Amino acid sequence: QLQLQESGPGLVKPSETLSLTCSVSGGSISSRSYYWGWIRQPPGKGLEWIGSIYYRGSTYHNPSLKSRVSISVDTSKNQFSLKLNSVTAADTAVYYCARHPSIAVLSRFDPWGQGTLVTVSS
Amino acid sequence: DIQMTQSPSSLSTFVGDRVTITCQANQDISNDLNWYQQKPGKAPKLLIYDASNLETGVPSRFSGSGSGTDFTFTINSLQPEDIATYYCQQYENLPLTFGGGTKVEIK
C-alpha cells in the first residue's frame, strides 16, 4: 500500500526558506505512471495546489506563488521535496504531499500524506 | 484560473437524510472534477473522480454527477461518520483549483 510522509521544520522565520520532503513507501517514485504533488491548507481555510513533479524532473507550479517555489525529486531516496522562499505569515499552513494516479498532472490526488504544519513566525 | 464555487458552505441535517452539495465552475470543465472528504485533523480523501466515478472502497451512498459547469455531490442517508468538509477540485486546466469546501454537520 502506497504511503507518503511529509517531514521538515515546523517553524520557519519570515523571509527564510521553507523546506519539506515527502518520503514515499510501498511504491517507486520512479514509476512512469505518476506525477507527485504538493498542496497546502492555511489553518481553517481551503486547499491550494502548490505544484507537481514527474520523476524525470518535469515540474508545474501555481503561478500565484510566482517564482518562490522549487520542487525537486530524488529517485535514489524515493523522495520529492518542496522549497518555498521568502516566506511570510501568509505561508503558514498544513502542507500535504500527494500522488497523481496518472501520467498527467491534470488529474486527481490519491493518496495523500498526513500533512505537516509549518508556522512562519519570528 | 478556473474558479470553483461550492454551496452551501455549511449544512446541518439529520442522520439518514440526503445531503446535496453543488460545485460550479466559471468555465466549461467537461467532467474534469473530483470530490474529496476531509475529516477534522486529517488529510483529504478522494471519494469521486471524473465527476461521477466512485473510488474503490468508498461506500455507495456517495455519488457525483454533472458536466460542463455544474456538478452535484450527494450523500444518500447521511451517517455519523460522514461528518467532514467536502471539497471539489477541477483538473481541466492549470492551476489545479479547489472549491471553498462544504462543512457537513449532524443535528
mmCIF file of C-alpha atoms in Angstrom:
data_model
loop_
_atom_site.group_PDB
_atom_site.id
_atom_site.type_symbol
_atom_site.label_atom_id
_atom_site.label_comp_id
_atom_site.label_asym_id
_atom_site.label_seq_id
_atom_site.Cartn_x
_atom_site.Cartn_y
_atom_site.Cartn_z
ATOM 1 C CA GLN A 1 0.000 0.000 0.000
ATOM 2 C CA LEU A 2 1.459 3.308 -1.056
ATOM 3 C CA GLN A 3 2.178 5.741 1.773
ATOM 4 C CA LEU A 4 3.506 9.292 1.757
ATOM 5 C CA GLN A 5 5.052 11.103 4.718
ATOM 6 C CA GLU A 6 5.971 14.771 4.924
ATOM 7 C CA SER A 7 8.903 15.928 7.035
ATOM 8 C CA GLY A 8 10.647 19.187 7.776
ATOM 9 C CA PRO A 9 10.843 22.072 10.227
ATOM 10 C CA GLY A 10 7.592 23.095 11.849
ATOM 11 C CA LEU A 11 8.736 26.672 12.376
ATOM 12 C CA VAL A 12 10.314 28.983 9.808
ATOM 13 C CA LYS A 13 11.279 32.619 10.240
ATOM 14 C CA PRO A 14 9.865 35.294 7.942
ATOM 15 C CA SER A 15 11.938 35.895 4.776
ATOM 16 C CA GLU A 16 13.606 32.497 5.116
ATOM 17 C CA THR A 17 13.096 29.340 3.051
ATOM 18 C CA LEU A 18 10.574 26.634 3.889
ATOM 19 C CA SER A 19 11.908 23.183 3.036
ATOM 20 C CA LEU A 20 9.872 19.988 3.156
ATOM 21 C CA THR A 21 10.441 16.432 1.987
ATOM 22 C CA CYS A 22 7.896 13.799 1.080
ATOM 23 C CA SER A 23 9.054 10.209 1.555
ATOM 24 C CA VAL A 24 7.269 7.585 -0.492
ATOM 25 C CA SER A 25 6.975 3.981 0.692
ATOM 26 C CA GLY A 26 5.177 0.967 -0.716
ATOM 27 C CA GLY A 27 5.907 2.032 -4.284
ATOM 28 C CA SER A 28 8.511 3.636 -6.512
ATOM 29 C CA ILE A 29 8.602 7.345 -7.178
ATOM 30 C CA SER A 30 10.268 6.427 -10.478
ATOM 31 C CA SER A 31 7.111 4.841 -11.793
ATOM 32 C CA ARG A 32 6.375 6.156 -15.261
ATOM 33 C CA SER A 33 2.699 6.326 -14.393
ATOM 34 C CA TYR A 34 2.535 9.096 -11.825
ATOM 35 C CA TYR A 35 3.088 12.729 -11.017
ATOM 36 C CA TRP A 36 3.710 13.796 -7.418
ATOM 37 C CA GLY A 37 2.321 16.975 -5.893
ATOM 38 C CA TRP A 38 2.240 19.449 -3.045
ATOM 39 C CA ILE A 39 -0.928 21.063 -1.670
ATOM 40 C CA ARG A 40 -1.309 23.368 1.311
ATOM 41 C CA GLN A 41 -4.114 24.440 3.620
ATOM 42 C CA PRO A 42 -3.910 27.527 5.859
ATOM 43 C CA PRO A 43 -5.491 26.963 9.277
ATOM 44 C CA GLY A 44 -9.273 26.940 8.973
ATOM 45 C CA LYS A 45 -9.177 27.573 5.231
ATOM 46 C CA GLY A 46 -9.374 25.704 1.933
ATOM 47 C CA LEU A 47 -6.902 23.807 -0.225
ATOM 48 C CA GLU A 48 -4.359 25.336 -2.588
ATOM 49 C CA TRP A 49 -2.293 23.410 -5.128
ATOM 50 C CA ILE A 50 1.366 24.394 -4.951
ATOM 51 C CA GLY A 51 2.931 22.319 -7.695
ATOM 52 C CA SER A 52 3.747 18.862 -9.036
ATOM 53 C CA ILE A 53 6.708 16.949 -10.414
ATOM 54 C CA TYR A 54 7.396 13.890 -12.599
ATOM 55 C CA TYR A 55 10.249 11.562 -11.663
ATOM 56 C CA ARG A 56 12.244 12.781 -14.639
ATOM 57 C CA GLY A 57 12.072 16.309 -13.264
ATOM 58 C CA SER A 58 9.277 17.975 -15.239
ATOM 59 C CA THR A 59 7.540 20.410 -12.923
ATOM 60 C CA TYR A 60 4.438 22.561 -12.856
ATOM 61 C CA HIS A 61 3.604 25.076 -10.173
ATOM 62 C CA ASN A 62 0.880 27.505 -9.234
ATOM 63 C CA PRO A 63 1.590 30.936 -10.722
ATOM 64 C CA SER A 64 0.099 32.505 -7.575
ATOM 65 C CA LEU A 65 3.329 31.591 -5.820
ATOM 66 C CA LYS A 66 5.301 33.247 -8.598
ATOM 67 C CA SER A 67 8.937 32.232 -8.612
ATOM 68 C CA ARG A 68 9.165 31.378 -4.907
ATOM 69 C CA VAL A 69 8.542 27.657 -5.419
ATOM 70 C CA SER A 70 11.043 24.943 -6.280
ATOM 71 C CA ILE A 71 10.126 21.248 -6.448
ATOM 72 C CA SER A 72 12.702 18.518 -6.924
ATOM 73 C CA VAL A 73 12.880 14.732 -6.877
ATOM 74 C CA ASP A 74 15.480 12.313 -5.525
ATOM 75 C CA THR A 75 14.773 8.913 -7.033
ATOM 76 C CA SER A 76 17.625 7.272 -5.102
ATOM 77 C CA LYS A 77 15.873 8.133 -1.832
ATOM 78 C CA ASN A 78 12.328 7.720 -3.190
ATOM 79 C CA GLN A 79 11.569 11.273 -2.125
ATOM 80 C CA PHE A 80 10.493 14.577 -3.561
ATOM 81 C CA SER A 81 10.924 17.977 -1.991
ATOM 82 C CA LEU A 82 9.451 21.452 -1.794
ATOM 83 C CA LYS A 83 11.254 24.717 -1.237
ATOM 84 C CA LEU A 84 9.360 27.958 -0.792
ATOM 85 C CA ASN A 85 11.494 31.030 -0.312
ATOM 86 C CA SER A 86 10.877 34.477 1.143
ATOM 87 C CA VAL A 87 8.101 33.164 3.350
ATOM 88 C CA THR A 88 5.657 35.361 5.237
ATOM 89 C CA ALA A 89 2.939 34.656 7.790
ATOM 90 C CA ALA A 90 0.596 34.010 4.849
ATOM 91 C CA ASP A 91 2.569 30.833 4.117
ATOM 92 C CA THR A 92 1.589 29.325 7.469
ATOM 93 C CA ALA A 93 -0.326 26.183 6.574
ATOM 94 C CA VAL A 94 -0.559 22.430 6.727
ATOM 95 C CA TYR A 95 1.463 21.157 3.781
ATOM 96 C CA TYR A 96 0.434 17.900 2.137
ATOM 97 C CA CYS A 97 2.172 15.763 -0.415
ATOM 98 C CA ALA A 98 0.111 13.526 -2.654
ATOM 99 C CA ARG A 99 0.302 11.342 -5.725
ATOM 100 C CA HIS A 100 -1.456 11.971 -9.009
ATOM 101 C CA PRO A 101 -2.513 8.425 -10.021
ATOM 102 C CA SER A 102 -1.935 9.413 -13.631
ATOM 103 C CA ILE A 103 0.858 10.257 -16.016
ATOM 104 C CA ALA A 104 -0.847 13.633 -16.384
ATOM 105 C CA VAL A 105 -0.610 16.459 -13.873
ATOM 106 C CA LEU A 106 -4.169 17.336 -14.901
ATOM 107 C CA SER A 107 -5.700 14.710 -12.651
ATOM 108 C CA ARG A 108 -6.770 13.839 -9.123
ATOM 109 C CA PHE A 109 -4.749 13.388 -5.912
ATOM 110 C CA ASP A 110 -4.680 9.956 -4.308
ATOM 111 C CA PRO A 111 -3.342 9.084 -1.809
ATOM 112 C CA TRP A 112 -2.286 11.988 0.410
ATOM 113 C CA GLY A 113 0.287 12.215 3.160
ATOM 114 C CA GLN A 114 -0.924 13.036 6.653
ATOM 115 C CA GLY A 115 0.265 16.635 6.353
ATOM 116 C CA THR A 116 2.680 18.737 8.346
ATOM 117 C CA LEU A 117 2.008 22.125 9.918
ATOM 118 C CA VAL A 118 4.525 24.817 9.091
ATOM 119 C CA THR A 119 4.296 28.060 11.020
ATOM 120 C CA VAL A 120 6.045 31.192 9.819
ATOM 121 C CA SER A 121 6.951 33.320 12.792
ATOM 122 C CA SER A 122 9.936 35.080 14.292
ATOM 123 C CA ASP B 1 -7.603 30.435 -13.220
ATOM 124 C CA ILE B 2 -10.782 28.371 -13.099
ATOM 125 C CA GLN B 3 -12.842 29.350 -10.062
ATOM 126 C CA MET B 4 -14.853 26.669 -8.297
ATOM 127 C CA THR B 5 -17.809 27.829 -6.221
ATOM 128 C CA GLN B 6 -19.267 25.375 -3.740
ATOM 129 C CA SER B 7 -22.563 25.718 -1.968
ATOM 130 C CA PRO B 8 -23.629 25.684 0.701
ATOM 131 C CA SER B 9 -20.523 26.498 2.744
ATOM 132 C CA SER B 10 -22.006 24.530 5.618
ATOM 133 C CA LEU B 11 -25.072 22.478 6.412
ATOM 134 C CA SER B 12 -26.567 20.679 9.371
ATOM 135 C CA THR B 13 -29.002 17.828 8.998
ATOM 136 C CA PHE B 14 -30.142 14.549 10.467
ATOM 137 C CA VAL B 15 -28.721 11.059 10.266
ATOM 138 C CA GLY B 16 -30.442 9.274 7.406
ATOM 139 C CA ASP B 17 -31.121 12.429 5.393
ATOM 140 C CA ARG B 18 -29.932 13.012 1.858
ATOM 141 C CA VAL B 19 -27.198 15.644 1.527
ATOM 142 C CA THR B 20 -26.610 17.541 -1.710
ATOM 143 C CA ILE B 21 -23.632 19.802 -2.394
ATOM 144 C CA THR B 22 -23.129 21.753 -5.578
ATOM 145 C CA CYS B 23 -19.958 22.923 -7.261
ATOM 146 C CA GLN B 24 -19.994 25.423 -10.097
ATOM 147 C CA ALA B 25 -17.074 26.231 -12.381
ATOM 148 C CA ASN B 26 -16.720 29.624 -14.047
ATOM 149 C CA GLN B 27 -15.995 27.917 -17.362
ATOM 150 C CA ASP B 28 -16.657 24.576 -19.029
ATOM 151 C CA ILE B 29 -14.556 21.843 -17.422
ATOM 152 C CA SER B 30 -16.237 18.859 -19.123
ATOM 153 C CA ASN B 31 -16.247 16.110 -16.461
ATOM 154 C CA ASP B 32 -12.793 17.003 -15.101
ATOM 155 C CA LEU B 33 -13.905 17.176 -11.485
ATOM 156 C CA ASN B 34 -13.088 15.281 -8.313
ATOM 157 C CA TRP B 35 -14.630 15.240 -4.839
ATOM 158 C CA TYR B 36 -12.746 14.805 -1.558
ATOM 159 C CA GLN B 37 -13.741 14.252 2.055
ATOM 160 C CA GLN B 38 -11.671 15.808 4.829
ATOM 161 C CA LYS B 39 -12.342 14.802 8.409
ATOM 162 C CA PRO B 40 -11.089 17.100 11.199
ATOM 163 C CA GLY B 41 -7.329 16.924 11.597
ATOM 164 C CA LYS B 42 -6.931 14.527 8.697
ATOM 165 C CA ALA B 43 -5.799 14.688 5.094
ATOM 166 C CA PRO B 44 -8.369 14.841 2.308
ATOM 167 C CA LYS B 45 -9.522 11.527 0.873
ATOM 168 C CA LEU B 46 -10.614 11.008 -2.714
ATOM 169 C CA LEU B 47 -14.240 9.891 -2.995
ATOM 170 C CA ILE B 48 -15.334 10.638 -6.564
ATOM 171 C CA TYR B 49 -13.236 11.153 -9.688
ATOM 172 C CA ASP B 50 -14.129 12.208 -13.228
ATOM 173 C CA ALA B 51 -17.318 13.755 -11.814
ATOM 174 C CA SER B 52 -19.183 10.511 -11.235
ATOM 175 C CA ASN B 53 -16.826 7.584 -10.666
ATOM 176 C CA LEU B 54 -16.763 6.148 -7.161
ATOM 177 C CA GLU B 55 -13.257 5.483 -5.845
ATOM 178 C CA THR B 56 -12.631 1.864 -4.864
ATOM 179 C CA GLY B 57 -13.694 1.139 -1.315
ATOM 180 C CA VAL B 58 -15.910 4.203 -0.953
ATOM 181 C CA PRO B 59 -19.459 3.432 0.235
ATOM 182 C CA SER B 60 -22.127 3.522 -2.434
ATOM 183 C CA ARG B 61 -24.164 6.136 -0.552
ATOM 184 C CA PHE B 62 -21.747 8.684 -2.039
ATOM 185 C CA SER B 63 -22.309 9.763 -5.637
ATOM 186 C CA GLY B 64 -21.467 12.534 -8.051
ATOM 187 C CA SER B 65 -22.969 13.893 -11.237
ATOM 188 C CA GLY B 66 -22.751 16.750 -13.679
ATOM 189 C CA SER B 67 -20.655 18.044 -16.533
ATOM 190 C CA GLY B 68 -19.719 21.352 -18.076
ATOM 191 C CA THR B 69 -20.030 23.956 -15.329
ATOM 192 C CA ASP B 70 -22.466 22.447 -12.817
ATOM 193 C CA PHE B 71 -21.797 19.472 -10.588
ATOM 194 C CA THR B 72 -23.551 17.763 -7.699
ATOM 195 C CA PHE B 73 -22.258 15.596 -4.878
ATOM 196 C CA THR B 74 -24.777 13.530 -2.941
ATOM 197 C CA ILE B 75 -24.724 11.510 0.247
ATOM 198 C CA ASN B 76 -27.734 9.230 0.413
ATOM 199 C CA SER B 77 -28.642 8.512 4.003
ATOM 200 C CA LEU B 78 -26.103 10.539 5.962
ATOM 201 C CA GLN B 79 -24.161 8.549 8.559
ATOM 202 C CA PRO B 80 -22.415 9.874 11.697
ATOM 203 C CA GLU B 81 -19.021 9.005 10.209
ATOM 204 C CA ASP B 82 -19.728 11.306 7.250
ATOM 205 C CA ILE B 83 -19.141 14.400 9.389
ATOM 206 C CA ALA B 84 -16.459 16.201 7.420
ATOM 207 C CA THR B 85 -15.725 19.005 5.000
ATOM 208 C CA TYR B 86 -16.142 18.153 1.326
ATOM 209 C CA TYR B 87 -14.178 19.774 -1.498
ATOM 210 C CA CYS B 88 -14.474 19.713 -5.260
ATOM 211 C CA GLN B 89 -11.369 20.046 -7.455
ATOM 212 C CA GLN B 90 -11.095 20.761 -11.164
ATOM 213 C CA TYR B 91 -8.343 19.446 -13.404
ATOM 214 C CA GLU B 92 -9.411 20.883 -16.747
ATOM 215 C CA ASN B 93 -6.640 23.493 -16.626
ATOM 216 C CA LEU B 94 -3.654 24.513 -14.577
ATOM 217 C CA PRO B 95 -3.510 25.738 -11.930
ATOM 218 C CA LEU B 96 -5.468 22.937 -10.312
ATOM 219 C CA THR B 97 -8.098 24.585 -8.132
ATOM 220 C CA PHE B 98 -10.440 23.556 -5.337
ATOM 221 C CA GLY B 99 -13.818 24.745 -4.205
ATOM 222 C CA GLY B 100 -14.074 26.518 -0.869
ATOM 223 C CA GLY B 101 -15.469 23.477 0.898
ATOM 224 C CA THR B 102 -18.774 22.426 2.461
ATOM 225 C CA LYS B 103 -18.824 21.530 6.129
ATOM 226 C CA VAL B 104 -21.394 18.841 6.936
ATOM 227 C CA GLU B 105 -22.660 18.541 10.494
ATOM 228 C CA ILE B 106 -25.324 16.478 12.212
ATOM 229 C CA LYS B 107 -28.235 17.997 14.082
#
